[in-house]
């Protein structure tokens, strides 16, 4: 009946215990599971499983063998033995199916299929807010509806990276007593500074950000807390499963998603650990994949969602971040600093940030718009460079880096919002693009969009509404008001730093977002890249290993881990483009815009340069999918559970 449960029990009992075993031997609260300090060990690439000898004995069996469905826990291992996921994937679902509940489990195709009322892709701020709000409505109205959240990271929060100065407006609406419920939000902004940097000096300017009442947080930690709150309400969250395919019915309506097959070797053959993907079907599907979500992009193209409302192409930036532990005497909890200027030229939009969290932790980062023109620009090296500015270096000296990461973000704002509704579901959060660039914040708008989508979905299922009502709710919400007022800031910087600052000041302090015009964005980010012949190579200083670091060292601190023996998830649409176009015309920009050294050109046997893709290094930032000059690189999901393992970001 349940082939999904039988995948590893058929022949090898030892392997079956390692992939599918009872909660008696796989309880995250027990001592077999340890998350090591990320600064001290690579073992935190995933949870470390240290089974007792009896657990691995081919003759021993768990105490409640044969397996009891409601006590089963689904777990994944890399070939190295590192535990990737320990999600209660079928504990509640199978029992409900056996009891004839709302959810059901079927084998109508070659993949197992599980049915829910709402399926959400992505356990980030938007996805979890949607899940929580939907279950709140279920409780308020006295109905029992099912919600499933599928997340590609090994655990909730492991792929979440953000600054983050958090505006609690949406959280106040969603969980008004979040303070009493001990949300990890406890460092209010104490100072809000804005500097213009030259090579050796910092000039203080009036801060355009109003951060009174906001908090310096780790968004990955907040998301973990939200995941717990969602589960308390009955939401089923399945980390370690990557949604790789959209499911449609005969009428071209979205009816669910499918996770990718696992246990496929790099050459495409099936390994002994092969597991067929699972279909998760929902009456409503909400895509909350974050910036440049792979399924979201396909949905937008299939249903022409941008064209439907004449929205512009999205424009992006790449954010690179480290979390430092600094000297107590230099630590100012709640101190917030943003900078513009050096080391970027006046045609490149971007700036740095420094946020002081609690426990001597400081977030340090650089955000660079991906419409930069110089193909020799290297965002990673620019980040290493800015840390040596005298005003910044003095803050970091004597400290140490705990974590490193990178992620792209939407910057297009109001002009770039697509029609967010498609047949069978909706786009929420950064999948649609609700970041407010004037605040440098998007978590609060992402959360609110998820809440509005959840309210609409509940109305669709229980009250006969249409999902199109979500679009109306968005346009009547404070999200729309915020983004409309901020709409001209980002495109003003297309004309350079000085015009951008002038327009920003005009909009912020005089017009207050009520200008009678709406500026348009320039070229798509990939089209903005100039040929290498128009620029000179940039010589970056070598890292000193104290303030600045090489890529392998930083990658180690990202806790990134992928099974090496799997198909490359970074796919070239035309394998000849790198050698025939990117290298001779653009000097191989993929070797520089990637902050994880995934791409490098190496000579073959005949001395010709060939592109090598080190997919195991990928931190899932999506920069390659955006910035490749010919849009030849397609980012697809790797096996679930792979990627970075953030805990402080």
mmCIF file of N, CA and C in Angstrom, residues 524-602:
data_model
loop_
_atom_site.group_PDB
_atom_site.id
_atom_site.type_symbol
_atom_site.label_atom_id
_atom_site.label_comp_id
_atom_site.label_asym_id
_atom_site.label_seq_id
_atom_site.Cartn_x
_atom_site.Cartn_y
_atom_site.Cartn_z
ATOM 1 N N UNK A 524 17.455 44.815 -18.468
ATOM 2 C CA UNK A 524 17.535 43.642 -17.592
ATOM 3 C C UNK A 524 18.974 43.496 -17.110
ATOM 4 N N UNK A 525 19.149 42.918 -15.948
ATOM 5 C CA UNK A 525 20.483 42.833 -15.348
ATOM 6 C C UNK A 525 21.486 42.136 -16.257
ATOM 7 N N UNK A 526 21.074 41.059 -16.908
ATOM 8 C CA UNK A 526 22.023 40.328 -17.759
ATOM 9 C C UNK A 526 22.383 41.121 -19.009
ATOM 10 N N UNK A 527 21.455 41.965 -19.479
ATOM 11 C CA UNK A 527 21.723 42.770 -20.664
ATOM 12 C C UNK A 527 22.606 43.973 -20.358
ATOM 13 N N UNK A 528 22.723 44.333 -19.087
ATOM 14 C CA UNK A 528 23.502 45.511 -18.714
ATOM 15 C C UNK A 528 25.002 45.264 -18.764
ATOM 16 N N UNK A 529 25.413 44.006 -18.790
ATOM 17 C CA UNK A 529 26.838 43.681 -18.775
ATOM 18 C C UNK A 529 27.502 44.088 -20.086
ATOM 19 N N UNK A 530 28.545 44.884 -19.986
ATOM 20 C CA UNK A 530 29.294 45.301 -21.169
ATOM 21 C C UNK A 530 30.307 44.245 -21.595
ATOM 22 N N UNK A 531 30.727 44.326 -22.836
ATOM 23 C CA UNK A 531 31.825 43.483 -23.304
ATOM 24 C C UNK A 531 33.103 43.874 -22.567
ATOM 25 N N UNK A 532 33.966 42.903 -22.362
ATOM 26 C CA UNK A 532 35.185 43.127 -21.583
ATOM 27 C C UNK A 532 36.095 44.176 -22.214
ATOM 28 N N UNK A 533 36.024 44.337 -23.523
ATOM 29 C CA UNK A 533 36.927 45.272 -24.194
ATOM 30 C C UNK A 533 36.701 46.720 -23.777
ATOM 31 N N UNK A 534 35.552 47.003 -23.173
ATOM 32 C CA UNK A 534 35.252 48.366 -22.747
ATOM 33 C C UNK A 534 35.752 48.665 -21.331
ATOM 34 N N UNK A 535 36.351 47.691 -20.672
ATOM 35 C CA UNK A 535 36.775 47.870 -19.282
ATOM 36 C C UNK A 535 38.156 47.258 -19.074
ATOM 37 N N UNK A 536 38.809 47.741 -18.068
ATOM 38 C CA UNK A 536 40.106 47.178 -17.681
ATOM 39 C C UNK A 536 39.905 46.188 -16.544
ATOM 40 N N UNK A 537 40.675 45.116 -16.497
ATOM 41 C CA UNK A 537 40.578 44.172 -15.376
ATOM 42 C C UNK A 537 40.808 44.880 -14.042
ATOM 43 N N UNK A 538 40.130 44.408 -13.016
ATOM 44 C CA UNK A 538 40.261 44.970 -11.671
ATOM 45 C C UNK A 538 41.196 44.090 -10.859
ATOM 46 N N UNK A 539 42.230 44.687 -10.315
ATOM 47 C CA UNK A 539 43.164 43.959 -9.470
ATOM 48 C C UNK A 539 42.726 44.096 -8.009
ATOM 49 N N UNK A 540 42.361 42.994 -7.403
ATOM 50 C CA UNK A 540 41.927 43.007 -6.013
ATOM 51 C C UNK A 540 43.066 42.576 -5.097
ATOM 52 N N UNK A 541 43.157 43.178 -3.909
ATOM 53 C CA UNK A 541 44.220 42.779 -2.974
ATOM 54 C C UNK A 541 44.007 41.359 -2.467
ATOM 55 N N UNK A 542 45.093 40.699 -2.146
ATOM 56 C CA UNK A 542 44.999 39.353 -1.604
ATOM 57 C C UNK A 542 44.436 39.408 -0.183
ATOM 58 N N UNK A 543 43.637 38.430 0.211
ATOM 59 C CA UNK A 543 43.079 38.434 1.569
ATOM 60 C C UNK A 543 44.178 38.261 2.608
ATOM 61 N N UNK A 544 43.963 38.898 3.751
ATOM 62 C CA UNK A 544 44.974 38.802 4.807
ATOM 63 C C UNK A 544 44.681 37.687 5.797
ATOM 64 N N UNK A 545 43.521 37.031 5.664
ATOM 65 C CA UNK A 545 43.176 35.946 6.574
ATOM 66 C C UNK A 545 42.745 36.411 7.950
ATOM 67 N N UNK A 546 42.621 37.714 8.142
ATOM 68 C CA UNK A 546 42.211 38.276 9.428
ATOM 69 C C UNK A 546 40.914 39.073 9.269
ATOM 70 N N UNK A 547 40.909 39.986 8.318
ATOM 71 C CA UNK A 547 39.717 40.779 8.006
ATOM 72 C C UNK A 547 39.076 40.295 6.709
ATOM 73 N N UNK A 548 39.911 39.937 5.756
ATOM 74 C CA UNK A 548 39.428 39.446 4.461
ATOM 75 C C UNK A 548 39.880 38.005 4.268
ATOM 76 N N UNK A 549 39.111 37.257 3.451
ATOM 77 C CA UNK A 549 39.343 35.819 3.346
ATOM 78 C C UNK A 549 39.132 35.349 1.908
ATOM 79 N N UNK A 550 39.737 34.217 1.584
ATOM 80 C CA UNK A 550 39.522 33.648 0.257
ATOM 81 C C UNK A 550 38.189 32.907 0.228
ATOM 82 N N UNK A 551 37.760 32.540 -0.973
ATOM 83 C CA UNK A 551 36.449 31.917 -1.138
ATOM 84 C C UNK A 551 36.352 30.567 -0.422
ATOM 85 N N UNK A 552 37.339 29.667 -0.536
ATOM 86 C CA UNK A 552 37.202 28.390 0.171
ATOM 87 C C UNK A 552 36.995 28.544 1.674
ATOM 88 N N UNK A 553 37.682 29.499 2.280
ATOM 89 C CA UNK A 553 37.501 29.720 3.713
ATOM 90 C C UNK A 553 36.083 30.175 4.016
ATOM 91 N N UNK A 554 35.573 31.104 3.213
ATOM 92 C CA UNK A 554 34.210 31.586 3.425
ATOM 93 C C UNK A 554 33.189 30.492 3.147
ATOM 94 N N UNK A 555 33.428 29.713 2.109
ATOM 95 C CA UNK A 555 32.498 28.645 1.773
ATOM 96 C C UNK A 555 32.398 27.636 2.907
ATOM 97 N N UNK A 556 33.501 27.354 3.534
ATOM 98 C CA UNK A 556 33.522 26.476 4.708
ATOM 99 C C UNK A 556 32.587 27.016 5.787
ATOM 100 N N UNK A 557 32.587 28.339 5.954
ATOM 101 C CA UNK A 557 31.770 28.955 7.006
ATOM 102 C C UNK A 557 30.291 29.015 6.646
ATOM 103 N N UNK A 558 29.952 28.740 5.393
ATOM 104 C CA UNK A 558 28.544 28.709 4.995
ATOM 105 C C UNK A 558 27.893 27.369 5.310
ATOM 106 N N UNK A 559 28.708 26.394 5.708
ATOM 107 C CA UNK A 559 28.211 25.050 6.027
ATOM 108 C C UNK A 559 27.497 24.414 4.832
ATOM 109 N N UNK A 560 27.987 24.735 3.636
ATOM 110 C CA UNK A 560 27.365 24.201 2.421
ATOM 111 C C UNK A 560 27.742 22.746 2.214
ATOM 112 N N UNK A 561 26.759 21.946 1.829
ATOM 113 C CA UNK A 561 26.987 20.522 1.620
ATOM 114 C C UNK A 561 26.027 20.012 0.551
ATOM 115 N N UNK A 562 26.557 19.370 -0.448
ATOM 116 C CA UNK A 562 25.756 18.653 -1.439
ATOM 117 C C UNK A 562 26.382 17.276 -1.638
ATOM 118 N N UNK A 563 25.536 16.314 -1.938
ATOM 119 C CA UNK A 563 26.054 15.026 -2.368
ATOM 120 C C UNK A 563 26.749 15.231 -3.713
ATOM 121 N N UNK A 564 28.030 14.915 -3.796
ATOM 122 C CA UNK A 564 28.770 15.137 -5.043
ATOM 123 C C UNK A 564 28.259 14.253 -6.168
ATOM 124 N N UNK A 565 27.764 13.077 -5.828
ATOM 125 C CA UNK A 565 27.339 12.134 -6.857
ATOM 126 C C UNK A 565 25.857 12.305 -7.155
ATOM 127 N N UNK A 566 25.525 13.436 -7.757
ATOM 128 C CA UNK A 566 24.169 13.703 -8.221
ATOM 129 C C UNK A 566 24.267 14.563 -9.471
ATOM 130 N N UNK A 567 23.232 14.584 -10.298
ATOM 131 C CA UNK A 567 23.288 15.411 -11.506
ATOM 132 C C UNK A 567 23.530 16.877 -11.166
ATOM 133 N N UNK A 568 24.280 17.564 -12.005
ATOM 134 C CA UNK A 568 24.560 18.979 -11.785
ATOM 135 C C UNK A 568 23.254 19.758 -11.905
ATOM 136 N N UNK A 569 22.939 20.544 -10.877
ATOM 137 C CA UNK A 569 21.667 21.271 -10.879
ATOM 138 C C UNK A 569 21.779 22.634 -11.557
ATOM 139 N N UNK A 570 22.972 23.008 -11.982
ATOM 140 C CA UNK A 570 23.203 24.246 -12.723
ATOM 141 C C UNK A 570 23.378 23.860 -14.185
ATOM 142 N N UNK A 571 22.356 24.070 -14.961
ATOM 143 C CA UNK A 571 22.294 23.497 -16.299
ATOM 144 C C UNK A 571 22.566 24.546 -17.374
ATOM 145 N N UNK A 572 23.370 24.163 -18.341
ATOM 146 C CA UNK A 572 23.663 25.028 -19.476
ATOM 147 C C UNK A 572 22.680 24.716 -20.604
ATOM 148 N N UNK A 573 21.945 25.718 -21.028
ATOM 149 C CA UNK A 573 21.013 25.506 -22.134
ATOM 150 C C UNK A 573 21.763 25.188 -23.418
ATOM 151 N N UNK A 574 22.905 25.837 -23.600
ATOM 152 C CA UNK A 574 23.781 25.566 -24.735
ATOM 153 C C UNK A 574 25.198 25.409 -24.187
ATOM 154 N N UNK A 575 25.762 24.211 -24.213
ATOM 155 C CA UNK A 575 27.082 23.994 -23.615
ATOM 156 C C UNK A 575 28.215 24.723 -24.329
ATOM 157 N N UNK A 576 27.954 25.261 -25.520
ATOM 158 C CA UNK A 576 29.007 25.956 -26.265
ATOM 159 C C UNK A 576 29.114 27.439 -25.905
ATOM 160 N N UNK A 577 28.083 27.999 -25.286
ATOM 161 C CA UNK A 577 28.075 29.438 -24.989
ATOM 162 C C UNK A 577 29.233 29.869 -24.091
ATOM 163 N N UNK A 578 29.572 29.132 -23.038
ATOM 164 C CA UNK A 578 30.679 29.600 -22.186
ATOM 165 C C UNK A 578 31.979 29.826 -22.954
ATOM 166 N N UNK A 579 32.366 28.851 -23.791
ATOM 167 C CA UNK A 579 33.639 28.965 -24.499
ATOM 168 C C UNK A 579 33.559 29.870 -25.725
ATOM 169 N N UNK A 580 32.376 29.954 -26.353
ATOM 170 C CA UNK A 580 32.261 30.726 -27.587
ATOM 171 C C UNK A 580 31.779 32.163 -27.374
ATOM 172 N N UNK A 581 31.141 32.440 -26.240
ATOM 173 C CA UNK A 581 30.588 33.778 -25.986
ATOM 174 C C UNK A 581 31.113 34.374 -24.691
ATOM 175 N N UNK A 582 30.837 33.703 -23.576
ATOM 176 C CA UNK A 582 31.153 34.296 -22.270
ATOM 177 C C UNK A 582 32.639 34.574 -22.079
ATOM 178 N N UNK A 583 33.459 33.611 -22.442
ATOM 179 C CA UNK A 583 34.897 33.787 -22.213
ATOM 180 C C UNK A 583 35.520 34.803 -23.180
ATOM 181 N N UNK A 584 35.318 34.674 -24.485
ATOM 182 C CA UNK A 584 35.976 35.637 -25.384
ATOM 183 C C UNK A 584 35.383 37.045 -25.355
ATOM 184 N N UNK A 585 34.089 37.178 -25.098
ATOM 185 C CA UNK A 585 33.453 38.495 -25.155
ATOM 186 C C UNK A 585 33.390 39.167 -23.785
ATOM 187 N N UNK A 586 33.054 38.382 -22.763
ATOM 188 C CA UNK A 586 32.840 38.963 -21.433
ATOM 189 C C UNK A 586 33.905 38.547 -20.419
ATOM 190 N N UNK A 587 34.958 37.890 -20.874
ATOM 191 C CA UNK A 587 36.064 37.468 -19.998
ATOM 192 C C UNK A 587 35.617 36.533 -18.882
ATOM 193 N N UNK A 588 34.614 35.696 -19.173
ATOM 194 C CA UNK A 588 34.179 34.701 -18.194
ATOM 195 C C UNK A 588 33.608 35.297 -16.923
ATOM 196 N N UNK A 589 32.525 36.078 -17.005
ATOM 197 C CA UNK A 589 32.013 36.772 -15.814
ATOM 198 C C UNK A 589 31.472 35.835 -14.744
ATOM 199 N N UNK A 590 31.085 34.609 -15.142
ATOM 200 C CA UNK A 590 30.547 33.678 -14.152
ATOM 201 C C UNK A 590 31.578 33.293 -13.104
ATOM 202 N N UNK A 591 32.857 33.443 -13.431
ATOM 203 C CA UNK A 591 33.906 33.147 -12.447
ATOM 204 C C UNK A 591 34.004 34.243 -11.398
ATOM 205 N N UNK A 592 33.333 35.377 -11.634
ATOM 206 C CA UNK A 592 33.409 36.502 -10.692
ATOM 207 C C UNK A 592 32.078 36.821 -10.019
ATOM 208 N N UNK A 593 30.964 36.753 -10.760
ATOM 209 C CA UNK A 593 29.708 37.115 -10.093
ATOM 210 C C UNK A 593 29.233 36.040 -9.123
ATOM 211 N N UNK A 594 29.716 34.827 -9.253
ATOM 212 C CA UNK A 594 29.353 33.773 -8.303
ATOM 213 C C UNK A 594 30.174 33.932 -7.025
ATOM 214 N N UNK A 595 29.529 34.030 -5.857
ATOM 215 C CA UNK A 595 30.261 34.237 -4.602
ATOM 216 C C UNK A 595 30.722 32.943 -3.935
ATOM 217 N N UNK A 596 30.678 31.826 -4.688
ATOM 218 C CA UNK A 596 31.048 30.539 -4.094
ATOM 219 C C UNK A 596 32.009 29.737 -4.975
ATOM 220 N N UNK A 597 32.557 30.378 -5.995
ATOM 221 C CA UNK A 597 33.486 29.737 -6.922
ATOM 222 C C UNK A 597 32.910 28.436 -7.496
ATOM 223 N N UNK A 598 31.686 28.518 -7.936
ATOM 224 C CA UNK A 598 31.066 27.374 -8.605
ATOM 225 C C UNK A 598 31.619 27.221 -10.013
ATOM 226 N N UNK A 599 31.924 28.335 -10.667
ATOM 227 C CA UNK A 599 32.331 28.313 -12.075
ATOM 228 C C UNK A 599 33.811 28.670 -12.205
ATOM 229 N N UNK A 600 34.516 27.871 -12.978
ATOM 230 C CA UNK A 600 35.909 28.193 -13.289
ATOM 231 C C UNK A 600 36.278 27.607 -14.645
ATOM 232 N N UNK A 601 37.148 28.306 -15.350
ATOM 233 C CA UNK A 601 37.632 27.839 -16.646
ATOM 234 C C UNK A 601 38.973 27.151 -16.450
ATOM 235 N N UNK A 602 39.052 25.921 -16.947
ATOM 236 C CA UNK A 602 40.290 25.151 -16.833
ATOM 237 C C UNK A 602 40.650 24.598 -18.208
#
